[in-house]
N, CA, C and O atoms as a MOPAC input file, in Angstrom:
PM7 MOZYME 1SCF
protein

 N    -16.59100 1   -17.38300 1   -33.88800 1
 C    -15.71600 1   -16.64100 1   -32.99700 1
 C    -15.56700 1   -15.64500 1   -32.08600 1
 O    -15.49900 1   -14.50800 1   -32.55300 1
 N    -15.48400 1   -15.80000 1   -30.68000 1
 C    -16.18900 1   -14.68100 1   -29.86400 1
 C    -15.25700 1   -13.45600 1   -29.99300 1
 O    -14.03600 1   -13.55400 1   -29.87100 1
 N    -15.80700 1   -12.46700 1   -30.21000 1
 C    -15.45600 1   -11.05000 1   -29.75900 1
 C    -15.25300 1   -10.70700 1   -28.42900 1
 O    -16.04900 1   -10.24400 1   -27.61100 1
 N    -13.53300 1   -11.13300 1   -28.27600 1
 C    -12.92600 1   -10.30600 1   -26.89100 1
 C    -14.13200 1    -8.95700 1   -26.18700 1
 O    -14.26900 1    -8.12000 1   -27.07900 1
 N    -14.86000 1    -8.61400 1   -25.09500 1
 C    -15.30900 1    -7.51400 1   -24.43700 1
 C    -14.57900 1    -6.31000 1   -23.99200 1
 O    -14.51400 1    -5.91300 1   -22.82900 1
 N    -13.71500 1    -5.44900 1   -25.64600 1
 C    -12.82200 1    -5.09700 1   -24.70900 1
 C    -13.21500 1    -3.68100 1   -23.65500 1
 O    -12.40500 1    -3.29500 1   -22.81200 1
 N    -14.16300 1    -3.21000 1   -23.79800 1
 C    -14.38500 1    -2.36700 1   -22.94100 1
 C    -14.42500 1    -2.63300 1   -21.39200 1
 O    -13.81700 1    -2.00200 1   -20.52800 1
 N    -15.56900 1    -4.07500 1   -21.16600 1
 C    -14.75000 1    -3.71100 1   -20.21300 1
 C    -13.26000 1    -4.72800 1   -19.75200 1
 O    -12.93300 1    -4.37800 1   -18.61900 1
 N    -12.38900 1    -5.74200 1   -20.23900 1
 C    -11.55200 1    -5.68100 1   -19.95100 1
 C    -10.41500 1    -4.10200 1   -19.48300 1
 O     -9.62400 1    -3.89200 1   -18.56300 1
 N    -10.87200 1    -3.31400 1   -20.62400 1
 C     -9.88100 1    -1.35600 1   -20.45000 1
 C    -10.39600 1    -1.14500 1   -18.50700 1
 O     -9.65500 1    -0.69000 1   -17.63600 1
 N    -11.82000 1    -1.63400 1   -18.31600 1
 C    -12.68900 1    -0.71900 1   -17.78400 1
 C    -11.96700 1    -1.82000 1   -15.91600 1
 O    -11.59500 1    -1.36400 1   -14.83500 1
 N    -12.03500 1    -2.65100 1   -16.20200 1
 C    -10.65500 1    -4.37200 1   -15.39900 1
 C    -10.01400 1    -3.91700 1   -15.37700 1
 O     -9.43900 1    -4.40400 1   -14.40400 1
 N     -9.19200 1    -2.87600 1   -15.83800 1
 C     -7.37700 1    -2.55600 1   -16.29300 1
 C     -7.32800 1    -1.20400 1   -15.34500 1
 O     -6.44700 1    -1.02200 1   -14.50400 1
 N     -8.55200 1    -0.16200 1   -15.64300 1
 C     -8.45300 1     1.41000 1   -15.72800 1
 C     -8.53900 1     0.96800 1   -13.71200 1
 O     -7.86900 1     1.39800 1   -12.77400 1
 N     -9.68500 1    -0.04700 1   -13.77200 1
 C     -9.59600 1    -0.03100 1   -11.84900 1
 C     -8.91100 1    -0.43500 1   -11.21600 1
 O     -9.02000 1    -0.22200 1   -10.00900 1
 N     -7.72100 1    -1.33000 1   -11.79900 1
 C     -6.87300 1    -1.24200 1   -10.60700 1
 C     -6.07800 1    -0.38200 1   -10.74200 1
 O     -5.75100 1     0.37500 1    -9.82800 1
 N     -5.53300 1    -0.33300 1   -12.13200 1
 C     -4.10600 1     0.35600 1   -12.06500 1
 C     -4.72700 1     2.22200 1   -10.90500 1
 O     -3.95400 1     3.06500 1   -10.44800 1
 N     -6.30600 1     2.21800 1   -10.80800 1
 C     -6.54500 1     3.65400 1    -9.61400 1
 C     -6.35600 1     3.09200 1    -8.60200 1
 O     -6.05400 1     3.89600 1    -7.72000 1
 N     -6.38800 1     1.80700 1    -8.18200 1
 C     -6.38500 1     1.60900 1    -6.53200 1
 C     -4.01400 1     1.26500 1    -6.78300 1
 O     -3.11400 1     1.28400 1    -5.94500 1
 N     -4.00400 1     1.06900 1    -7.98900 1
 C     -1.96600 1     0.38800 1    -7.80800 1
 C     -1.80200 1     2.57900 1    -7.48200 1
 O     -0.97400 1     2.90500 1    -6.63100 1
 N     -2.52900 1     3.62800 1    -8.13100 1
 C     -1.24000 1     4.69200 1    -8.81400 1
 C     -2.20000 1     5.64900 1    -8.03700 1
 O     -2.30100 1     6.86100 1    -8.22800 1
 N     -2.73000 1     5.06800 1    -7.33800 1
 C     -3.83300 1     6.03000 1    -5.83400 1
 C     -3.07900 1     6.72100 1    -5.09800 1
 O     -4.17300 1     7.28600 1    -5.08100 1
 N     -2.09500 1     7.46800 1    -4.24400 1
 C     -1.56400 1     8.03600 1    -3.07700 1
 C     -1.90900 1     6.98200 1    -1.37800 1
 O     -2.75900 1     6.67100 1    -0.54400 1
 N     -0.62900 1     6.85200 1    -1.75400 1
 C     -0.93300 1     5.77600 1    -0.00200 1
 C     -2.10400 1     6.22100 1     0.82800 1
 O     -2.88000 1     5.36600 1     1.25500 1
 N     -2.32900 1     7.76200 1     1.14200 1
 C     -3.91000 1     7.59300 1     1.42600 1
 C     -5.10600 1     6.64500 1     1.49400 1
 O     -5.89900 1     6.00700 1     2.18700 1
 N     -4.43000 1     7.20600 1    -0.39800 1
 C     -6.19600 1     6.95100 1    -0.57900 1
 C     -6.54300 1     5.55800 1    -0.82200 1
 O     -7.68100 1     5.14500 1    -1.04200 1
 N     -4.96100 1     4.52500 1    -0.73700 1
 C     -4.93700 1     3.51800 1    -0.97500 1
 C     -5.60400 1     2.69900 1     0.47600 1
 O     -6.49600 1     1.85700 1     0.57800 1
 N     -4.84400 1     3.28000 1     1.36300 1
 C     -5.18200 1     2.80700 1     3.03500 1
 C     -6.30500 1     3.17700 1     3.29200 1
 O     -6.62100 1     2.39700 1     4.19100 1
 N     -7.29400 1     3.94800 1     3.10100 1
 C     -8.95000 1     4.51900 1     2.90200 1
 C     -9.18400 1     3.38900 1     2.03900 1
 O    -10.22500 1     2.81400 1     2.35600 1
 N     -8.57100 1     2.85300 1     1.03700 1
 C     -9.74000 1     1.91900 1     0.03400 1
 C     -9.32200 1     0.86000 1     0.58900 1
 O    -10.10200 1    -0.02500 1     0.23400 1
 N     -8.42100 1     0.36600 1     1.36100 1
 C     -8.00400 1    -1.10600 1     2.18300 1
 C     -9.27300 1    -0.91700 1     3.63100 1
 O     -9.78100 1    -1.96200 1     4.03800 1
 N     -9.58800 1     0.10200 1     4.14000 1
 C    -10.13000 1     0.22600 1     5.17800 1
 C    -11.45000 1    -0.29400 1     4.50600 1
 O    -11.85100 1    -1.43300 1     4.74500 1
 N    -12.07000 1     0.49200 1     3.72300 1
 C    -12.95400 1     0.54700 1     3.03700 1
 C    -14.04000 1    -1.05800 1     2.94900 1
 O    -14.98800 1    -1.65800 1     3.45500 1
 N    -12.85200 1    -1.08500 1     1.74600 1
 C    -13.66200 1    -3.11200 1     1.70800 1
 C    -12.71500 1    -3.96300 1     2.09700 1
 O    -12.04400 1    -4.77000 1     1.45400 1
 N    -12.74500 1    -3.63100 1     3.44700 1
 C    -12.13700 1    -4.68600 1     5.06400 1
 C    -11.35300 1    -5.86900 1     3.87900 1
 O    -11.78700 1    -7.00000 1     3.65600 1
 N     -9.78300 1    -5.07800 1     3.06100 1
 C     -9.37600 1    -6.33600 1     2.73400 1
 C     -7.85000 1    -5.54600 1     2.93100 1
 O     -7.62200 1    -4.41200 1     3.35100 1
 N     -6.62700 1    -6.93300 1     2.31200 1
 C     -5.09700 1    -6.60800 1     3.16200 1
 C     -4.46000 1    -5.93400 1     1.92700 1
 O     -5.02500 1    -5.76900 1     0.84500 1
 N     -3.08900 1    -5.53800 1     2.27600 1
 C     -3.12600 1    -4.57600 1     0.93700 1
 C     -2.34000 1    -5.45300 1    -0.12300 1
 O     -2.25500 1    -5.03400 1    -1.27700 1
 N     -1.64800 1    -6.90000 1     0.30900 1
 C     -1.65800 1    -8.03900 1    -0.95900 1
 C     -3.13300 1    -7.62500 1    -2.06800 1
 O     -2.59400 1    -7.03200 1    -3.00300 1
 N     -4.45900 1    -7.66500 1    -2.32100 1
 C     -5.31800 1    -7.31100 1    -3.04400 1
 C     -5.01900 1    -6.43400 1    -3.64100 1
 O     -5.80700 1    -6.20500 1    -4.55800 1
 N     -3.83600 1    -5.47900 1    -3.54000 1
 C     -3.79900 1    -4.05100 1    -4.72000 1
 C     -3.24100 1    -5.26100 1    -5.63500 1
 O     -3.69100 1    -5.57000 1    -6.73800 1
 N     -2.49200 1    -5.69600 1    -5.16000 1
 C     -1.96300 1    -6.29300 1    -6.65300 1
 C     -1.80200 1    -7.56800 1    -6.77700 1
 O     -0.81300 1    -8.10000 1    -7.28100 1
 N     -3.04100 1    -8.29300 1    -6.19400 1
 C     -3.90500 1    -9.17700 1    -6.76400 1
 C     -4.80400 1    -8.34700 1    -7.82600 1
 O     -4.70500 1    -8.69200 1    -9.00300 1
 N     -5.60700 1    -7.36100 1    -7.52400 1
 C     -6.35900 1    -6.94900 1    -8.29200 1
 C     -5.54300 1    -6.79500 1    -9.44900 1
 O     -5.97900 1    -7.56200 1   -10.30800 1
 N     -4.35900 1    -6.02500 1    -9.95400 1
 C     -3.62500 1    -6.06200 1   -10.91900 1
 C     -3.19000 1    -6.85000 1   -11.48600 1
 O     -2.77700 1    -6.65800 1   -12.63000 1
 N     -3.13700 1    -7.85600 1   -10.96200 1
 C     -2.59900 1    -9.08000 1   -11.58500 1
 C     -3.81500 1    -9.66900 1   -12.34100 1
 O     -4.10200 1    -9.42900 1   -13.51300 1
 N     -4.33500 1   -10.29800 1   -11.67500 1
 C     -6.44600 1   -10.34500 1   -12.44400 1
 C     -6.16200 1    -9.22300 1   -13.51400 1
 O     -5.00100 1    -9.52400 1   -13.79100 1
 N     -6.30200 1    -8.69700 1   -13.89200 1
 C     -6.17300 1    -7.24500 1   -14.32000 1
 C     -5.21100 1    -7.38100 1   -15.52000 1
 O     -6.04100 1    -7.57300 1   -16.40900 1
 N     -4.36100 1    -7.40100 1   -15.95400 1
 C     -3.30900 1    -7.58400 1   -16.80000 1
 C     -3.04100 1    -8.92900 1   -17.13800 1
 O     -2.19100 1    -9.26600 1   -17.96200 1
 N     -3.93700 1    -9.87600 1   -16.35100 1
 C     -3.56600 1   -11.32100 1   -17.16300 1
 C     -5.00500 1   -11.64000 1   -18.15300 1
 O     -5.06800 1   -12.55500 1   -18.97400 1
 N     -6.05600 1   -10.71000 1   -17.87000 1
 C     -6.93200 1   -10.49300 1   -18.36100 1
 C     -6.37800 1    -9.41700 1   -19.71600 1
 O     -6.56400 1    -9.89500 1   -20.83500 1
 N     -5.99300 1    -8.59600 1   -19.68200 1
 C     -5.36600 1    -7.79800 1   -20.86900 1
 C     -4.89000 1    -8.02900 1   -21.65000 1
 O     -4.64400 1    -7.38000 1   -22.66700 1
 N     -4.53300 1    -9.48500 1   -21.21500 1
 C     -3.92500 1   -10.35600 1   -22.66100 1
 C     -4.58100 1    -9.96400 1   -23.53600 1
 O     -3.80100 1    -9.25800 1   -24.17600 1
 N     -5.80100 1    -9.93400 1   -24.15900 1
 C     -6.38200 1   -10.46300 1   -25.07800 1
 C     -6.54900 1    -8.75200 1   -25.32200 1
 O     -6.81700 1    -8.58200 1   -26.51200 1
 N     -6.47900 1    -7.44500 1   -24.59000 1
 C     -6.40600 1    -6.02200 1   -25.03700 1
 C     -4.89100 1    -5.68900 1   -26.09700 1
 O     -4.81900 1    -4.97700 1   -27.09900 1
 N     -3.71600 1    -6.57400 1   -25.35900 1
 C     -2.55900 1    -6.79800 1   -25.84900 1
 C     -2.34300 1    -7.44300 1   -27.07600 1
 O     -1.92400 1    -6.91000 1   -28.10300 1
 N     -2.64800 1    -8.61500 1   -26.91500 1
 C     -2.69900 1    -9.32300 1   -28.30800 1
 C     -3.40000 1    -8.77100 1   -29.85900 1
 O     -3.07000 1    -9.30100 1   -30.92000 1
 N     -4.55500 1    -7.46400 1   -29.76700 1
 C     -5.44500 1    -7.40800 1   -30.28700 1
 C     -5.34700 1    -6.20700 1   -30.43300 1
 O     -6.34500 1    -5.75100 1   -30.99100 1
 N     -4.46800 1    -5.34200 1   -30.14500 1
 C     -2.99700 1    -4.33100 1   -30.59800 1
 C     -4.23100 1    -2.51100 1   -29.82400 1
 O     -4.10200 1    -1.33300 1   -30.15700 1
 N     -5.03000 1    -3.00800 1   -29.01400 1
 C     -6.47400 1    -2.13700 1   -28.03300 1
 C     -5.44000 1    -1.19300 1   -27.56200 1
 O     -5.16300 1    -0.11600 1   -28.09100 1
 N     -4.85900 1    -1.74900 1   -26.43300 1
 C     -2.89800 1    -0.41400 1   -25.94000 1
 C     -1.82000 1    -0.21700 1   -26.14200 1
 O     -1.15100 1    -1.22100 1   -26.38600 1
 N     -1.31000 1     0.74100 1   -26.14600 1
 C     -0.42000 1     1.05200 1   -27.17100 1
 C      0.87400 1     0.05500 1   -26.59800 1
 O      0.45700 1    -0.91800 1   -25.97100 1
 N      2.25000 1     0.13700 1   -26.70400 1
 C      3.14100 1    -0.79600 1   -26.73800 1
 C      4.02300 1    -0.35600 1   -25.49800 1
 O      4.45900 1    -1.36200 1   -24.93900 1
 N      4.39900 1     0.73200 1   -24.93000 1
 C      4.57700 1     1.56200 1   -24.26200 1
 C      4.01000 1     1.41900 1   -22.48400 1
 O      4.47100 1     1.18200 1   -21.36700 1
 N      2.66200 1     1.75800 1   -23.18900 1
 C      1.02300 1     0.96700 1   -22.24400 1
 C      1.89200 1    -0.60700 1   -21.21000 1
 O      2.17100 1    -0.71600 1   -20.01600 1
 N      2.04000 1    -1.42400 1   -22.21600 1
 C      2.78000 1    -3.17400 1   -22.55400 1
 C      3.59100 1    -2.80500 1   -21.56500 1
 O      3.50300 1    -3.15700 1   -20.38900 1
 N      4.27200 1    -2.19400 1   -21.97400 1
 C      6.34000 1    -2.25500 1   -21.77400 1
 C      5.56400 1    -1.50000 1   -20.21200 1
 O      5.43100 1    -2.49100 1   -19.49400 1
 N      5.17700 1    -0.61400 1   -19.63800 1
 C      4.74700 1    -0.26600 1   -18.05600 1
 C      4.17700 1    -0.98900 1   -17.55200 1
 O      4.19900 1    -0.85300 1   -16.32900 1
 N      3.38800 1    -2.09500 1   -18.06000 1
 C      2.25100 1    -3.40900 1   -16.87700 1
 C      3.40000 1    -4.13500 1   -16.72600 1
 O      3.76500 1    -4.63200 1   -15.66000 1
 N      4.08200 1    -4.22100 1   -17.95900 1
 C      5.11600 1    -5.58800 1   -17.78800 1
 C      5.73700 1    -4.94500 1   -16.44000 1
 O      5.27600 1    -5.47200 1   -15.42700 1
 N      6.38700 1    -4.24100 1   -16.28000 1
 C      7.30900 1    -3.51000 1   -15.56900 1
 C      6.56200 1    -3.54500 1   -13.74300 1
 O      7.16000 1    -3.53200 1   -12.66700 1
 N      5.07600 1    -3.59200 1   -14.04000 1
 C      4.47200 1    -3.15100 1   -12.59600 1
 C      4.30000 1    -4.58500 1   -12.33600 1
 O      4.14100 1    -5.06800 1   -11.21500 1
 N      4.34900 1    -5.35700 1   -13.64600 1
 C      3.78800 1    -6.99700 1   -12.83800 1
 C      5.07300 1    -7.74900 1   -12.61400 1
 O      5.12000 1    -8.84400 1   -12.05400 1
 N      6.28500 1    -6.98400 1   -13.16400 1
 C      8.20600 1    -8.10500 1   -12.92300 1
 C      7.79600 1    -7.13400 1   -11.42100 1
 O      7.81400 1    -7.85000 1   -10.42000 1
 N      7.46300 1    -5.74800 1   -11.15400 1
 C      7.68300 1    -5.17400 1    -9.58800 1
 C      7.32000 1    -5.38200 1    -8.44900 1
 O      8.10100 1    -5.20000 1    -7.51500 1
 N      5.85500 1    -5.87900 1    -8.22400 1
 C      4.44400 1    -6.36500 1    -7.70500 1
 C      5.55600 1    -8.17200 1    -7.81500 1
 O      5.23900 1    -8.89800 1    -6.87300 1
 N      6.22200 1    -8.56700 1    -8.38500 1
 C      6.61800 1    -9.99200 1    -8.28200 1
 C      8.24800 1   -10.09200 1    -7.02100 1
 O      8.62200 1   -10.69800 1    -6.01700 1
 N      8.67400 1    -9.12900 1    -7.90500 1
 C      9.82200 1    -9.66600 1    -7.09600 1
 C      9.51500 1    -8.48700 1    -5.46600 1
 O     10.48600 1    -8.93900 1    -4.85800 1
 N      9.05600 1    -7.67000 1    -4.69500 1
 C      8.57400 1    -8.22300 1    -3.78600 1
 C      7.80500 1    -9.36100 1    -3.24300 1
 O      8.08400 1    -9.63800 1    -2.07700 1
 N      6.79900 1   -10.16700 1    -3.87900 1
 C      6.57500 1   -10.91000 1    -3.20100 1
 C      7.21100 1   -11.48800 1    -2.19800 1
 O      8.14900 1   -10.87700 1    -1.68600 1
 N      6.70900 1   -13.22400 1    -1.54000 1
 C      7.79300 1   -13.69500 1    -0.72400 1
 C      7.71500 1   -13.56600 1     0.57000 1
 O      7.32100 1   -12.51800 1     1.08200 1
 N      8.20700 1   -14.97700 1     1.50400 1
 C      8.05500 1   -14.63400 1     2.67800 1
 C      9.66000 1   -13.08800 1     3.07500 1
 O      9.54100 1   -12.07600 1     3.76600 1
 N     10.62700 1   -13.46800 1     2.47700 1
 C     11.88000 1   -11.93400 1     2.91100 1
 C     11.19900 1   -11.27900 1     2.23700 1
 O     11.88800 1   -11.43300 1     1.22900 1
 N     10.12500 1   -10.42800 1     1.78600 1
 C     10.02900 1    -9.03800 1     1.75300 1
 C      7.90200 1    -9.00000 1     2.16300 1
 O      6.97200 1    -8.47800 1     1.54800 1
 N      7.95400 1    -9.82000 1     3.44000 1
 C      6.63900 1    -9.50800 1     3.55400 1
 C      6.71000 1    -8.28400 1     4.11000 1
 O      5.83600 1    -7.62100 1     3.55100 1
 N      7.43900 1    -7.41900 1     5.14100 1
 C      6.79800 1    -5.51500 1     5.52800 1
 C      6.88800 1    -5.06000 1     4.17700 1
 O      6.71700 1    -3.84500 1     4.07800 1
 N      7.04300 1    -5.49200 1     3.41300 1
 C      6.54700 1    -4.41800 1     2.01300 1
 C      5.19900 1    -4.98000 1     1.77000 1
 O      4.97100 1    -5.34500 1     0.61600 1
 N      4.09100 1    -5.13800 1     2.82400 1
 C      3.46200 1    -5.40100 1     2.00100 1
 C      2.15200 1    -5.43800 1     2.94100 1
 O      1.05200 1    -5.99000 1     2.97700 1
 N      3.22500 1    -4.16900 1     3.96400 1
 C      2.07400 1    -3.48000 1     5.40900 1
 C      1.47300 1    -2.44000 1     4.56100 1
 O      1.55800 1    -2.38000 1     3.33500 1
 N      0.65700 1    -1.36400 1     5.59700 1
 C     -0.06600 1    -0.02900 1     5.01200 1
 C      1.04500 1     0.77300 1     5.15000 1
 O      1.19000 1     1.57200 1     4.22500 1
 N      2.01100 1     0.81100 1     6.16700 1
 C      3.08700 1     1.76900 1     6.58200 1
 C      4.12200 1     1.79400 1     5.16900 1
 O      4.51700 1     2.70400 1     4.44100 1
 N      4.35700 1     0.13300 1     5.19400 1
 C      5.08100 1     0.35100 1     3.20000 1
 C      4.49100 1     1.35300 1     2.68200 1
 O      4.92400 1     2.49400 1     2.84900 1
 N      3.10200 1     1.01400 1     1.76800 1
 C      2.48500 1     1.68200 1     0.70100 1
 C      3.03300 1     3.15500 1     1.44700 1
 O      3.61800 1     3.61500 1     0.46700 1
 N      3.21200 1     4.11000 1     2.44600 1
 C      3.90800 1     5.13600 1     2.63600 1
 C      5.29100 1     5.26300 1     1.86100 1
 O      5.61800 1     6.03800 1     0.96200 1
 N      5.91000 1     4.37300 1     2.42400 1
 C      7.39700 1     4.63700 1     2.49200 1
 C      7.97000 1     3.68800 1     1.54100 1
 O      8.83600 1     3.87400 1     0.68700 1
 N      7.63800 1     3.14800 1     1.70100 1
 C      8.55400 1     2.03000 1     0.39400 1
 C      8.58900 1     2.29900 1    -0.81400 1
 O      7.57000 1     2.18200 1    -1.49500 1
 N     10.46000 1     2.96400 1    -1.65600 1
 C     10.13600 1     3.17900 1    -2.76200 1
 C      9.66700 1     2.21900 1    -4.04300 1
 O      9.53900 1     2.56100 1    -5.21800 1
 N      9.46500 1     0.99900 1    -3.48400 1
 C      8.74900 1     0.15400 1    -5.50100 1
 C      7.19500 1     0.62000 1    -5.02100 1
 O      6.46000 1     0.92800 1    -5.95800 1
 N      6.53000 1     0.71900 1    -3.46200 1
 C      5.32000 1     1.34000 1    -4.42000 1
 C      5.16900 1     2.54200 1    -4.37000 1
 O      4.05100 1     2.73400 1    -3.89100 1
 N      5.79200 1     3.73800 1    -4.65200 1
 C      5.99800 1     4.66800 1    -5.12400 1
 C      6.33900 1     4.39700 1    -6.58200 1
 O      5.80600 1     4.92000 1    -7.56000 1
 N      7.40900 1     3.40800 1    -6.56400 1
 C      7.77300 1     3.13400 1    -8.18900 1
 C      6.84500 1     3.02300 1    -9.14000 1
 O      6.62700 1     3.63600 1   -10.18500 1
 N      6.01100 1     1.55600 1    -8.23500 1
 C      4.93700 1     1.09100 1    -8.47400 1
 C      3.70300 1     2.02300 1    -9.15500 1
 O      3.33400 1     1.73900 1   -10.29400 1
 N      2.96900 1     3.33100 1    -8.30500 1
 C      2.02800 1     4.37600 1    -8.96300 1
 C      3.16900 1     4.57600 1    -9.52900 1
 O      2.99400 1     3.99200 1   -10.59800 1
 N      4.46100 1     5.09000 1    -9.56500 1
 C      3.96000 1     5.93300 1   -11.28600 1
 C      4.28700 1     5.31300 1   -12.47300 1
 O      4.54200 1     5.98800 1   -13.47000 1
 N      4.31500 1     3.81100 1   -12.48800 1
 C      3.95500 1     3.28000 1   -13.75700 1
 C      2.74900 1     3.36500 1   -13.77700 1
 O      2.18300 1     4.30900 1   -14.32800 1
 N      2.08900 1     2.34700 1   -13.15100 1
 C      0.60700 1     3.22300 1   -12.97400 1
 C     -0.55400 1     4.33100 1   -13.50500 1
 O     -1.42900 1     4.24800 1   -14.36600 1
 N     -0.15300 1     5.38600 1   -12.60100 1
 C     -0.14600 1     6.64800 1   -13.68800 1
 C      0.18400 1     6.67700 1   -14.92400 1
 O     -0.58500 1     6.61400 1   -15.88400 1
 N      1.07000 1     6.75000 1   -14.93400 1
 C      1.61600 1     6.77100 1   -17.10600 1
 C      0.66800 1     6.25300 1   -16.74800 1
 O     -0.16400 1     6.80800 1   -16.03100 1
 N      0.52700 1     4.30400 1   -17.44200 1
 C     -0.81400 1     3.39100 1   -18.25000 1
 C     -1.69000 1     4.62100 1   -18.40600 1
 O     -2.05400 1     5.22200 1   -19.41700 1
 N     -2.01100 1     4.89600 1   -16.63700 1
 C     -3.61400 1     5.90900 1   -16.48300 1
 C     -3.06300 1     6.61400 1   -17.43100 1
 O     -3.02700 1     5.73600 1   -18.29200 1
 N     -2.59200 1     7.56100 1   -17.94300 1
 C     -2.07000 1     8.83400 1   -18.63900 1
 C     -2.21500 1     8.28700 1   -19.79000 1
 O     -2.67600 1     9.08900 1   -20.60200 1
 N     -1.95700 1     6.94200 1   -20.34300 1
 C     -1.31100 1     6.66000 1   -21.70000 1
 C     -3.58500 1     6.21000 1   -22.47600 1
 O     -4.20200 1     6.48000 1   -23.50600 1
 N     -3.85700 1     5.59200 1   -21.38900 1
 C     -4.78200 1     4.77500 1   -21.39300 1
 C     -5.80100 1     5.77100 1   -21.76700 1
 O     -6.20400 1     5.74700 1   -22.93000 1
 N     -6.38000 1     6.83400 1   -20.76800 1
 C     -7.63300 1     7.61700 1   -20.66000 1
 C     -7.01100 1     8.93300 1   -20.72100 1
 O     -7.83200 1     9.61900 1   -21.33000 1
 N     -6.19400 1     9.52600 1   -20.47700 1
 C     -5.62200 1    11.49500 1   -20.58000 1
 C     -5.33800 1    11.53100 1   -19.26400 1
 O     -4.30000 1    12.19200 1   -19.21900 1
 N     -5.79800 1    11.04500 1   -17.52400 1
 C     -5.46700 1    11.38900 1   -17.26500 1
 C     -4.87400 1     9.98500 1   -15.94700 1
 O     -4.54200 1     8.83000 1   -16.21400 1
 N     -4.92800 1    10.68000 1   -14.53300 1
 C     -4.25600 1     9.16700 1   -13.98600 1
 C     -5.16800 1     9.11000 1   -12.23900 1
 O     -5.28900 1     8.01900 1   -11.68400 1
 N     -5.62200 1    10.17400 1   -11.69300 1
 C     -6.29900 1    10.28000 1   -11.13200 1
 C     -8.35800 1     9.93700 1   -11.39000 1
 O     -9.30000 1    10.67900 1   -11.66600 1
 N     -8.25700 1     8.78100 1   -11.17100 1
 C     -9.85300 1     8.25300 1   -11.22500 1
 C    -10.93800 1     7.60800 1    -9.68900 1
 O    -10.81600 1     6.75300 1    -8.81200 1
 N    -11.52700 1     8.20600 1    -9.92800 1
 C    -12.55200 1     7.12500 1    -8.46900 1
 C    -11.96100 1     5.97400 1    -8.02100 1
 O    -11.88600 1     5.27100 1    -9.02900 1
 N    -11.52100 1     5.40300 1    -7.14600 1
 C    -11.20800 1     3.99100 1    -6.84900 1
 C    -12.58400 1     3.20400 1    -6.93800 1
 O    -13.59700 1     3.85600 1    -6.68900 1
 N    -12.69500 1     2.07600 1    -7.21800 1
 C    -13.64300 1     0.99700 1    -7.37700 1
 C    -13.88300 1     0.19300 1    -6.61800 1
 O    -13.04600 1    -0.66600 1    -6.34200 1
 N    -15.08300 1     0.22500 1    -6.05600 1
 C    -15.90400 1    -0.37000 1    -5.39300 1
 C    -15.40000 1    -1.60400 1    -6.09500 1
 O    -15.17600 1    -1.81200 1    -7.28800 1
 N    -15.28000 1    -2.38700 1    -4.99700 1
 C    -15.27600 1    -4.35600 1    -4.89600 1
 C    -15.86300 1    -5.16800 1    -3.36300 1
 O    -15.99100 1    -4.79100 1    -2.19800 1
 N    -16.08800 1    -6.30500 1    -4.01500 1
 C    -17.08600 1    -6.68300 1    -2.90800 1
 C    -15.98700 1    -8.00600 1    -2.56000 1
 O    -15.81700 1    -8.99300 1    -3.27600 1
 N    -15.44100 1    -7.76500 1    -1.50000 1
 C    -14.75300 1    -9.65500 1    -1.02600 1
 C    -15.35300 1   -10.36100 1    -0.66900 1
 O    -16.28800 1   -10.06500 1     0.07500 1
 N    -15.03300 1   -11.90500 1    -1.12100 1
 C    -15.42200 1   -13.04600 1    -0.42100 1
 C    -14.94700 1   -13.21200 1     0.58800 1
 O    -13.79600 1   -12.77400 1     0.61200 1
 N    -15.31600 1   -13.71600 1     1.63000 1
 C    -15.41800 1   -13.74800 1     2.77500 1
 C    -15.93500 1   -15.30300 1     3.04100 1
 O    -16.15200 1   -15.69400 1     4.18900 1

């Protein structure tokens, strides 16, 4: 039986939440630094959330965190689609109430997982 690598999965989740929890100017600077579009924030979270299934399955994160993670997932999903394209701009990061809601949820989970919500934003390597 293969034992899940919980620290790696937790780190992946924490990194994605750190970007989502960051203030809009920090998010924009992160996007600029890595030359990626706004949707990378959601894509990164989606990837980490899907991988976090093992953490959830093995009760490595609290039920409160799981509920908030599912809320973030649902929030980002309802922002998707052509009719919501205006929510996926750099300006929307600072002005759209749903991004604020996502930030608050991400901060809540980070506090639960790590004791604080402010973390250095991760470096990524976008494959072009």
